[in-house]
């Protein structure tokens, strides 16, 4: 994905209006170690100074806030004591051998942090983690931190991260590290954070969307529950069969298309598959392209096999609840849908998203926690060492052995063992290795331009208006702001 440079100061000030600066912590933390006197020449016994690294974490690897070495035993006790977890965590779950399945996915974050912490301790790097939330809250805090000049050594985020890169707020990865990443990792891990030939962020366990279906509902409609539709025509035919069989008790379903990031992330792959998209490489909208018009026409057909109002519901939670409750048979979502369905006892299928008649396999990263080093980091060398740990064989094998996400390291994901033990997640890995993009950032007024498109798609789905005319109107409104 390519980005267009934007004026960073004005944009950041606009985003951060009314925000207080984030709390200040001293993150340089050098602890000098003196050398012992010696009569031997030309040999230094000085130990390298310790570096305290401030790292923002996301929920999937969160263990609290503070020094990781202090947090790990507390996190272990809290996990064992938490009666709300399913499955419950026991002492036995904290035994893990590489190559064997992690017994309880709820301990993934503990193992993840423990592995990185031990490896960095050997390099005199102390890791201190912070949790600034997610979504808009995280973006606002990070923006305020840039303004205040008080940023952690590593920040994390999803759709906001490409914008930070184009604003010049992030440090490009060292050339040798970038070359290694391009060679050894699936594109979904880094491609959405590539700008002007440089990489500015990495996700250790990104997601892309897949097609999921409830096998019981599909079978009831007389469809082979183990066979995925390969084309849009096949998929629509299956959806209609389920809808007719359900007679109002359950529906075909399809894809969430609400006017928000949750919707753009789910139906966005359909635009790309059909040779359309949201923006060009200059950050200008391409809402009313012929390909997009055809895709929105297809979305309108999908809307007819949903409960009224569900597909374009403002709340994505309502849509996914319908799948959990057996009210819709098909949906497009990230890889976590597999684990959640298994926990709920849903016999599900998982496959790549069907293709349009003239389409190509394409996808958009979803649930991808990109880690980046801000230009204001006081410990850049140590920060990049942390990111190297994220794609190490130890961490990538842990991801593979946990089974809820796909590893991105080719040497782990492309083994015969992984293919045999995790056939569905291997298909997910293959989807991460193709044409994968992130949501684009528009040249100006990003949030408002996105809303123009989201509202236009909702109007197309919910009314009998001319779809081409609706998208033309959205395009005209967007161009007034971006050009």
Short mmCIF file of C-alpha atoms in Angstrom, two decimals:
data_model
loop_
_atom_site.label_atom_id
_atom_site.label_comp_id
_atom_site.label_asym_id
_atom_site.label_seq_id
_atom_site.Cartn_x
_atom_site.Cartn_y
_atom_site.Cartn_z
CA UNK A 1 0.00 0.00 0.00
CA UNK A 2 1.29 3.49 -0.81
CA UNK A 3 0.52 6.71 1.01
CA UNK A 4 0.52 10.37 0.06
CA UNK A 5 2.53 12.73 2.28
CA UNK A 6 0.45 15.06 4.39
CA UNK A 7 1.15 18.06 6.58
CA UNK A 8 1.63 16.41 9.93
CA UNK A 9 1.45 19.33 12.36
CA UNK A 10 -1.97 20.61 11.35
CA UNK A 11 -3.42 17.13 11.22
CA UNK A 12 -2.08 16.16 14.63
CA UNK A 13 -3.25 19.42 16.23
CA UNK A 14 -6.74 18.83 14.85
CA UNK A 15 -6.84 15.29 16.22
CA UNK A 16 -5.49 16.25 19.61
CA UNK A 17 -7.69 19.27 20.38
CA UNK A 18 -8.83 19.19 23.96
CA UNK A 19 -6.58 16.30 24.94
CA UNK A 20 -4.27 16.40 27.90
CA UNK A 21 -0.70 15.27 27.38
CA UNK A 22 -0.01 11.69 28.40
CA UNK A 23 1.79 10.97 31.66
CA UNK A 24 5.55 11.28 31.55
CA UNK A 25 7.87 8.44 32.44
CA UNK A 26 11.64 8.51 32.16
CA UNK A 27 12.37 5.80 29.62
CA UNK A 28 16.10 6.22 29.18
CA UNK A 29 16.89 4.52 32.49
CA UNK A 30 20.64 3.91 32.08
CA UNK A 31 22.25 2.01 34.94
CA UNK A 32 26.00 2.45 34.56
CA UNK A 33 28.27 -0.42 35.49
CA UNK A 34 31.89 0.43 36.24
CA UNK A 35 34.80 -1.73 35.10
CA UNK A 36 37.04 -3.39 37.67
CA UNK A 37 40.69 -2.26 37.76
CA UNK A 38 42.99 -4.60 35.92
CA UNK A 39 46.57 -4.77 34.73
CA UNK A 40 45.59 -6.63 31.56
CA UNK A 41 45.69 -4.26 28.55
CA UNK A 42 43.24 -3.95 25.65
CA UNK A 43 40.36 -5.83 27.34
CA UNK A 44 37.28 -4.08 28.74
CA UNK A 45 35.13 -5.75 31.38
CA UNK A 46 32.41 -3.08 31.28
CA UNK A 47 28.91 -4.47 31.06
CA UNK A 48 26.61 -2.70 28.61
CA UNK A 49 24.27 -0.21 30.25
CA UNK A 50 20.77 -1.43 30.91
CA UNK A 51 18.00 0.06 28.77
CA UNK A 52 14.43 0.38 30.03
CA UNK A 53 12.11 0.06 27.05
CA UNK A 54 8.60 1.55 27.15
CA UNK A 55 6.25 -0.58 25.03
CA UNK A 56 2.56 -0.13 24.29
CA UNK A 57 0.68 -3.44 24.12
CA UNK A 58 -2.64 -4.55 22.65
CA UNK A 59 -5.23 -6.71 24.36
CA UNK A 60 -4.11 -10.02 22.86
CA UNK A 61 -0.75 -9.84 24.67
CA UNK A 62 -1.69 -7.57 27.57
CA UNK A 63 -0.59 -8.56 31.06
CA UNK A 64 -1.05 -5.24 32.85
CA UNK A 65 1.13 -2.15 33.17
CA UNK A 66 4.64 -2.02 34.58
CA UNK A 67 7.90 -3.94 34.35
CA UNK A 68 7.21 -7.29 32.69
CA UNK A 69 9.39 -9.27 35.11
CA UNK A 70 7.23 -7.99 37.99
CA UNK A 71 3.93 -8.47 36.15
CA UNK A 72 4.33 -12.08 35.04
CA UNK A 73 3.86 -13.79 38.44
CA UNK A 74 0.91 -11.50 39.21
CA UNK A 75 -0.64 -12.27 35.83
CA UNK A 76 -0.27 -15.99 36.42
CA UNK A 77 -2.09 -15.76 39.76
CA UNK A 78 -4.83 -13.59 38.24
CA UNK A 79 -5.41 -16.00 35.35
CA UNK A 80 -5.74 -18.99 37.66
CA UNK A 81 -8.12 -17.09 39.94
CA UNK A 82 -10.35 -15.76 37.13
CA UNK A 83 -13.56 -17.79 37.18
CA UNK A 84 -14.96 -16.02 34.11
CA UNK A 85 -12.43 -17.50 31.69
CA UNK A 86 -13.50 -20.31 29.41
CA UNK A 87 -11.73 -22.61 29.62
CA UNK A 88 -10.53 -21.99 33.16
CA UNK A 89 -6.77 -21.63 33.60
CA UNK A 90 -4.92 -24.10 35.82
CA UNK A 91 -1.32 -24.45 36.98
CA UNK A 92 -0.76 -27.14 34.36
CA UNK A 93 -1.50 -24.67 31.57
CA UNK A 94 1.78 -22.87 32.27
CA UNK A 95 3.84 -25.76 30.92
CA UNK A 96 4.62 -25.25 27.25
CA UNK A 97 6.96 -27.12 24.94
CA UNK A 98 7.55 -25.77 21.46
CA UNK A 99 5.87 -27.93 18.83
CA UNK A 100 3.11 -29.04 21.19
CA UNK A 101 -0.30 -27.39 21.37
CA UNK A 102 -0.74 -24.64 23.93
CA UNK A 103 -3.24 -26.22 26.31
CA UNK A 104 -5.24 -23.04 26.96
CA UNK A 105 -5.32 -20.01 24.64
CA UNK A 106 -5.94 -17.74 27.63
CA UNK A 107 -2.26 -18.05 28.59
CA UNK A 108 -0.96 -16.92 25.18
CA UNK A 109 -0.21 -13.37 26.32
CA UNK A 110 1.70 -14.68 29.34
CA UNK A 111 3.94 -16.91 27.22
CA UNK A 112 4.41 -14.20 24.59
CA UNK A 113 5.61 -11.66 27.12
CA UNK A 114 7.73 -14.19 29.00
CA UNK A 115 9.63 -15.29 25.88
CA UNK A 116 10.40 -11.76 24.71
CA UNK A 117 11.24 -10.61 28.22
CA UNK A 118 13.77 -13.40 28.83
CA UNK A 119 15.44 -12.89 25.45
CA UNK A 120 15.78 -9.13 25.98
CA UNK A 121 17.00 -9.51 29.55
CA UNK A 122 19.99 -11.34 28.09
CA UNK A 123 20.68 -8.17 26.08
CA UNK A 124 20.35 -5.89 29.14
CA UNK A 125 16.97 -4.59 28.01
CA UNK A 126 14.23 -4.23 30.62
CA UNK A 127 10.73 -4.18 29.15
CA UNK A 128 8.07 -1.99 30.72
CA UNK A 129 4.59 -2.28 29.18
CA UNK A 130 1.73 0.21 29.05
CA UNK A 131 -1.87 -0.17 27.88
CA UNK A 132 -3.48 2.90 26.28
CA UNK A 133 -6.60 1.12 25.08
CA UNK A 134 -7.59 0.64 21.46
CA UNK A 135 -9.43 2.39 18.63
CA UNK A 136 -10.13 6.12 18.91
CA UNK A 137 -8.94 6.30 22.52
CA UNK A 138 -5.53 4.91 21.59
CA UNK A 139 -5.22 7.17 18.54
CA UNK A 140 -6.00 10.28 20.58
CA UNK A 141 -3.49 9.40 23.29
CA UNK A 142 -0.76 8.66 20.75
CA UNK A 143 -1.46 11.93 18.93
CA UNK A 144 -1.22 13.87 22.18
CA UNK A 145 2.03 12.07 23.02
CA UNK A 146 3.55 13.15 19.69
CA UNK A 147 2.61 16.75 20.45
CA UNK A 148 4.00 16.57 23.96
CA UNK A 149 7.24 14.94 22.80
CA UNK A 150 6.70 12.12 25.27
CA UNK A 151 6.21 8.92 23.30
CA UNK A 152 6.94 5.33 24.29
CA UNK A 153 9.75 3.52 22.50
CA UNK A 154 7.24 1.30 20.70
CA UNK A 155 3.66 2.22 19.86
CA UNK A 156 0.92 -0.05 18.58
CA UNK A 157 -2.22 0.46 16.55
CA UNK A 158 -4.24 -0.59 13.54
CA UNK A 159 -5.85 1.72 10.98
CA UNK A 160 -4.19 4.88 12.36
CA UNK A 161 -0.64 3.61 11.90
CA UNK A 162 -0.23 4.24 8.13
CA UNK A 163 -1.26 7.85 8.76
CA UNK A 164 1.42 8.23 11.42
CA UNK A 165 3.96 6.88 8.94
CA UNK A 166 3.02 9.36 6.24
CA UNK A 167 3.14 12.21 8.77
CA UNK A 168 6.77 11.42 9.53
CA UNK A 169 6.08 10.32 13.11
CA UNK A 170 7.57 6.83 12.73
CA UNK A 171 11.14 5.61 12.24
CA UNK A 172 11.76 3.50 9.12
CA UNK A 173 13.06 0.03 9.83
CA UNK A 174 16.81 -0.45 9.25
CA UNK A 175 17.51 -1.59 5.69
CA UNK A 176 18.90 -4.99 6.68
CA UNK A 177 15.92 -5.65 8.93
CA UNK A 178 13.47 -4.58 6.22
CA UNK A 179 15.16 -6.89 3.71
CA UNK A 180 14.93 -9.81 6.13
CA UNK A 181 11.24 -9.12 6.78
CA UNK A 182 10.41 -8.98 3.07
CA UNK A 183 12.19 -12.27 2.49
CA UNK A 184 10.95 -14.25 5.48
CA UNK A 185 7.48 -12.95 6.40
CA UNK A 186 4.03 -13.00 4.83
CA UNK A 187 3.11 -9.61 3.32
CA UNK A 188 0.18 -9.08 5.70
CA UNK A 189 2.72 -8.58 8.50
CA UNK A 190 4.37 -5.55 6.90
CA UNK A 191 2.93 -4.56 3.50
CA UNK A 192 0.21 -2.24 4.88
CA UNK A 193 2.99 -0.33 6.69
CA UNK A 194 5.20 0.16 3.63
CA UNK A 195 5.61 3.74 2.41
CA UNK A 196 8.00 5.04 -0.27
CA UNK A 197 9.99 1.81 -0.19
CA UNK A 198 10.44 1.78 3.59
CA UNK A 199 8.76 -0.37 6.25
CA UNK A 200 7.39 1.46 9.31
CA UNK A 201 5.58 -1.22 11.27
CA UNK A 202 5.15 -4.94 11.87
CA UNK A 203 2.34 -7.16 13.13
CA UNK A 204 3.35 -10.50 14.65
CA UNK A 205 -0.08 -12.11 14.19
CA UNK A 206 -2.20 -10.04 11.78
CA UNK A 207 -5.53 -11.21 10.50
CA UNK A 208 -7.20 -11.17 7.12
CA UNK A 209 -10.81 -12.01 6.50
CA UNK A 210 -12.15 -15.44 5.55
CA UNK A 211 -15.57 -16.84 4.77
CA UNK A 212 -17.21 -18.71 7.67
CA UNK A 213 -20.43 -20.69 7.68
CA UNK A 214 -22.62 -22.63 10.08
CA UNK A 215 -22.52 -26.19 8.76
CA UNK A 216 -25.78 -27.22 10.42
CA UNK A 217 -27.77 -24.45 8.72
CA UNK A 218 -26.08 -25.04 5.38
CA UNK A 219 -26.73 -28.78 5.55
CA UNK A 220 -30.39 -28.16 6.39
CA UNK A 221 -30.65 -26.20 3.14
CA UNK A 222 -29.37 -29.21 1.18
CA UNK A 223 -25.89 -27.76 0.59
CA UNK A 224 -22.70 -29.76 1.11
CA UNK A 225 -21.48 -28.34 4.45
CA UNK A 226 -17.87 -29.22 3.71
CA UNK A 227 -17.71 -27.43 0.37
CA UNK A 228 -17.08 -23.69 0.20
CA UNK A 229 -18.55 -21.60 -2.63
CA UNK A 230 -15.76 -20.53 -4.99
CA UNK A 231 -17.51 -17.69 -6.81
CA UNK A 232 -19.93 -14.90 -5.97
CA UNK A 233 -22.61 -16.58 -8.09
CA UNK A 234 -22.21 -19.87 -6.21
CA UNK A 235 -22.21 -18.05 -2.88
CA UNK A 236 -25.35 -16.06 -3.66
CA UNK A 237 -27.14 -19.22 -4.80
CA UNK A 238 -26.23 -20.93 -1.50
CA UNK A 239 -27.31 -17.89 0.50
CA UNK A 240 -30.71 -17.88 -1.20
CA UNK A 241 -31.19 -21.61 -0.52
CA UNK A 242 -30.48 -21.09 3.18
CA UNK A 243 -32.76 -18.07 3.28
CA UNK A 244 -35.63 -19.98 1.70
CA UNK A 245 -35.12 -22.94 4.05
CA UNK A 246 -34.98 -20.72 7.13
CA UNK A 247 -38.42 -19.16 6.46
CA UNK A 248 -37.63 -16.26 8.79
CA UNK A 249 -36.11 -18.39 11.56
CA UNK A 250 -32.64 -18.09 10.08
CA UNK A 251 -31.18 -16.33 7.07
CA UNK A 252 -28.40 -16.65 4.51
CA UNK A 253 -26.32 -13.73 5.80
CA UNK A 254 -23.16 -12.69 3.98
CA UNK A 255 -21.07 -9.76 5.20
CA UNK A 256 -21.37 -6.88 7.65
CA UNK A 257 -21.58 -3.54 5.82
CA UNK A 258 -22.19 -0.93 8.49
CA UNK A 259 -20.95 2.67 7.95
CA UNK A 260 -17.88 2.32 10.17
CA UNK A 261 -14.42 0.77 10.24
CA UNK A 262 -15.89 -2.62 11.14
CA UNK A 263 -17.88 -2.54 7.92
CA UNK A 264 -15.09 -1.22 5.70
CA UNK A 265 -12.77 -3.95 6.97
CA UNK A 266 -15.28 -6.73 6.22
CA UNK A 267 -16.70 -5.74 2.82
CA UNK A 268 -13.54 -3.96 1.69
CA UNK A 269 -12.01 -7.24 0.44
CA UNK A 270 -14.99 -7.63 -1.90
CA UNK A 271 -14.19 -4.27 -3.49
CA UNK A 272 -10.57 -5.30 -3.99
CA UNK A 273 -11.48 -8.76 -5.28
CA UNK A 274 -13.66 -7.12 -7.92
CA UNK A 275 -10.82 -4.79 -9.00
CA UNK A 276 -12.16 -1.77 -7.13
CA UNK A 277 -11.16 -0.07 -3.89
CA UNK A 278 -11.50 2.97 -1.66
CA UNK A 279 -8.64 5.27 -2.77
CA UNK A 280 -5.85 5.61 -5.32
CA UNK A 281 -2.16 5.79 -4.42
CA UNK A 282 -2.42 9.56 -3.95
CA UNK A 283 -5.08 9.27 -1.25
CA UNK A 284 -7.87 10.40 -3.58
CA UNK A 285 -11.28 8.67 -3.39
CA UNK A 286 -12.37 6.27 -6.15
CA UNK A 287 -15.84 5.63 -4.78
CA UNK A 288 -17.78 5.66 -8.05
CA UNK A 289 -15.59 3.40 -10.18
CA UNK A 290 -17.42 0.92 -12.39
CA UNK A 291 -15.99 -1.95 -10.34
CA UNK A 292 -17.26 -0.43 -7.09
CA UNK A 293 -20.72 0.12 -8.52
CA UNK A 294 -20.93 -3.58 -9.45
CA UNK A 295 -19.71 -4.62 -6.00
CA UNK A 296 -22.26 -2.45 -4.20
CA UNK A 297 -24.93 -3.94 -6.47
CA UNK A 298 -23.79 -7.37 -5.24
CA UNK A 299 -23.92 -6.14 -1.64
CA UNK A 300 -27.52 -5.09 -2.21
CA UNK A 301 -28.33 -8.63 -3.31
CA UNK A 302 -26.74 -9.91 -0.10
CA UNK A 303 -28.83 -7.49 1.94
CA UNK A 304 -31.95 -9.28 0.69
CA UNK A 305 -30.89 -12.50 2.47
CA UNK A 306 -30.48 -10.83 5.88
CA UNK A 307 -32.94 -9.90 8.60
CA UNK A 308 -34.17 -6.37 7.88
CA UNK A 309 -31.62 -3.74 8.91
CA UNK A 310 -28.96 -6.16 10.13
CA UNK A 311 -26.40 -5.90 7.34
CA UNK A 312 -26.02 -2.11 7.64
CA UNK A 313 -26.60 -1.94 11.39
CA UNK A 314 -24.56 0.76 13.13
CA UNK A 315 -23.39 -1.86 15.65
CA UNK A 316 -21.18 -4.62 14.30
CA UNK A 317 -21.79 -6.53 17.52
CA UNK A 318 -25.42 -7.12 16.56
CA UNK A 319 -24.29 -8.72 13.30
CA UNK A 320 -21.84 -11.13 14.90
CA UNK A 321 -24.30 -11.99 17.64
CA UNK A 322 -26.69 -13.14 14.90
CA UNK A 323 -24.09 -15.63 13.69
CA UNK A 324 -23.38 -16.84 17.23
CA UNK A 325 -27.09 -17.43 17.80
CA UNK A 326 -27.58 -19.35 14.54
CA UNK A 327 -29.66 -16.59 12.93
CA UNK A 328 -27.43 -16.23 9.86
CA UNK A 329 -25.46 -18.97 8.12
CA UNK A 330 -22.57 -17.14 6.41
CA UNK A 331 -20.33 -14.21 7.25
CA UNK A 332 -16.92 -12.72 6.47
CA UNK A 333 -14.68 -12.11 9.48
CA UNK A 334 -11.17 -12.38 10.90
CA UNK A 335 -9.52 -15.61 12.11
CA UNK A 336 -10.79 -15.25 15.69
CA UNK A 337 -14.21 -16.32 14.43
CA UNK A 338 -12.86 -19.89 14.27
CA UNK A 339 -11.92 -20.05 17.94
CA UNK A 340 -15.06 -18.26 19.12
CA UNK A 341 -17.28 -20.60 17.09
CA UNK A 342 -15.55 -23.68 18.46
CA UNK A 343 -15.98 -22.38 22.02
CA UNK A 344 -19.70 -21.86 21.36
CA UNK A 345 -20.05 -25.37 19.94
CA UNK A 346 -20.80 -24.17 16.39
CA UNK A 347 -19.76 -26.67 13.73
CA UNK A 348 -18.26 -24.16 11.30
CA UNK A 349 -16.56 -24.08 7.95
CA UNK A 350 -13.74 -21.68 7.02
CA UNK A 351 -12.39 -20.87 3.56
CA UNK A 352 -11.04 -18.08 1.41
CA UNK A 353 -13.49 -15.42 0.26
CA UNK A 354 -15.26 -16.30 -3.03
CA UNK A 355 -14.19 -14.46 -6.17
CA UNK A 356 -16.26 -12.39 -8.59
CA UNK A 357 -16.40 -13.44 -12.24
CA UNK A 358 -13.39 -11.35 -13.25
CA UNK A 359 -11.93 -11.00 -9.79
CA UNK A 360 -8.63 -11.79 -8.16
CA UNK A 361 -7.75 -12.96 -4.64
CA UNK A 362 -7.26 -9.86 -2.47
CA UNK A 363 -7.70 -9.02 1.19
CA UNK A 364 -7.44 -6.34 3.88
CA UNK A 365 -5.67 -6.77 7.18
CA UNK A 366 -8.05 -6.94 10.12
CA UNK A 367 -7.26 -7.11 13.81
CA UNK A 368 -3.64 -6.37 12.92
CA UNK A 369 -1.68 -4.82 15.79
CA UNK A 370 1.17 -3.01 14.02
CA UNK A 371 4.17 -2.18 16.21
CA UNK A 372 6.29 0.82 15.26
CA UNK A 373 9.18 2.87 16.61
CA UNK A 374 8.36 6.60 16.90
CA UNK A 375 10.96 9.09 15.71
CA UNK A 376 10.92 10.43 19.27
CA UNK A 377 11.92 7.10 20.83
CA UNK A 378 14.89 7.45 23.15
CA UNK A 379 15.92 3.81 22.67
CA UNK A 380 15.53 3.06 18.99
CA UNK A 381 18.13 0.30 18.78
CA UNK A 382 16.56 -1.60 21.66
CA UNK A 383 13.08 -0.96 20.23
CA UNK A 384 13.99 -2.58 16.93
CA UNK A 385 15.47 -5.51 18.83
CA UNK A 386 12.05 -5.94 20.49
CA UNK A 387 10.37 -6.00 17.06
CA UNK A 388 12.90 -8.58 15.85
CA UNK A 389 11.77 -10.81 18.70
CA UNK A 390 8.20 -10.56 17.41
CA UNK A 391 9.07 -12.49 14.25
CA UNK A 392 11.55 -14.84 15.88
CA UNK A 393 10.99 -18.58 15.55
CA UNK A 394 10.15 -18.79 19.26
CA UNK A 395 7.29 -16.30 19.06
CA UNK A 396 6.05 -17.51 15.70
CA UNK A 397 6.01 -21.13 16.90
CA UNK A 398 4.05 -20.01 19.97
CA UNK A 399 1.46 -18.41 17.66
CA UNK A 400 1.31 -21.60 15.59
CA UNK A 401 1.00 -23.84 18.67
CA UNK A 402 -1.79 -21.69 20.15
CA UNK A 403 -3.84 -22.16 16.98
CA UNK A 404 -6.04 -19.06 17.11
CA UNK A 405 -3.99 -17.01 14.63
CA UNK A 406 -1.59 -17.89 11.83
CA UNK A 407 2.17 -17.33 12.11
CA UNK A 408 3.70 -14.98 9.57
CA UNK A 409 7.20 -16.49 9.51
CA UNK A 410 7.47 -18.66 6.40
CA UNK A 411 9.82 -21.17 8.02
CA UNK A 412 7.09 -21.96 10.58
CA UNK A 413 3.90 -21.63 8.52
CA UNK A 414 5.05 -23.51 5.44
CA UNK A 415 6.12 -26.71 7.19
CA UNK A 416 4.28 -29.96 6.52
CA UNK A 417 3.58 -30.24 10.24
CA UNK A 418 1.77 -26.91 10.36
CA UNK A 419 -0.22 -27.67 7.21
CA UNK A 420 -1.37 -31.01 8.66
CA UNK A 421 -2.07 -29.84 12.22
CA UNK A 422 -3.78 -26.55 11.31
CA UNK A 423 -5.33 -26.91 7.84
CA UNK A 424 -7.79 -24.02 8.21
CA UNK A 425 -5.23 -21.63 9.66
CA UNK A 426 -2.83 -22.62 6.90
CA UNK A 427 -5.44 -21.43 4.41
CA UNK A 428 -5.58 -18.20 6.39
CA UNK A 429 -1.79 -17.95 6.12
CA UNK A 430 -2.03 -18.35 2.34
CA UNK A 431 -4.52 -15.48 2.24
CA UNK A 432 -2.00 -13.36 4.17
CA UNK A 433 0.62 -14.13 1.55
CA UNK A 434 -1.25 -12.73 -1.45
CA UNK A 435 -2.46 -9.25 -2.37
CA UNK A 436 -3.02 -7.79 1.10
CA UNK A 437 -3.61 -4.12 1.87
CA UNK A 438 -4.58 -1.99 4.81
CA UNK A 439 -7.40 0.55 4.85
CA UNK A 440 -6.07 3.66 3.06
CA UNK A 441 -5.69 7.14 4.50
CA UNK A 442 -7.31 9.86 2.41
CA UNK A 443 -5.31 12.94 1.45
CA UNK A 444 -7.39 15.27 3.63
CA UNK A 445 -10.31 15.10 6.08
CA UNK A 446 -9.90 11.34 6.40
CA UNK A 447 -12.71 10.63 8.87
CA UNK A 448 -15.25 12.75 7.02
CA UNK A 449 -14.40 11.22 3.64
CA UNK A 450 -14.79 7.73 5.05
CA UNK A 451 -18.22 8.69 6.37
CA UNK A 452 -19.31 9.86 2.91
CA UNK A 453 -18.61 6.39 1.54
CA UNK A 454 -20.11 4.52 4.48
CA UNK A 455 -23.32 6.54 4.31
CA UNK A 456 -23.50 6.03 0.54
CA UNK A 457 -23.27 2.24 0.85
CA UNK A 458 -25.93 2.27 3.58
CA UNK A 459 -28.23 4.34 1.36
CA UNK A 460 -27.63 1.97 -1.56
CA UNK A 461 -28.52 -1.05 0.57
CA UNK A 462 -31.55 0.41 2.33
CA UNK A 463 -33.26 2.35 -0.46
CA UNK A 464 -34.23 1.85 -4.11
CA UNK A 465 -32.02 4.75 -5.21
CA UNK A 466 -29.73 4.51 -8.24
CA UNK A 467 -26.47 3.03 -6.94
CA UNK A 468 -24.30 4.77 -9.54
CA UNK A 469 -25.90 8.11 -8.68
CA UNK A 470 -25.45 7.53 -4.95
CA UNK A 471 -21.74 6.75 -5.36
CA UNK A 472 -21.31 9.71 -7.76
CA UNK A 473 -22.69 11.99 -5.07
CA UNK A 474 -20.34 10.56 -2.44
CA UNK A 475 -17.41 10.96 -4.82
CA UNK A 476 -18.25 14.61 -5.48
CA UNK A 477 -18.54 15.39 -1.76
CA UNK A 478 -15.24 13.65 -1.04
CA UNK A 479 -13.35 15.42 -3.82
CA UNK A 480 -14.35 18.81 -2.43
CA UNK A 481 -12.39 17.94 0.70
CA UNK A 482 -9.44 15.98 -0.69
CA UNK A 483 -8.44 18.11 -3.69
#
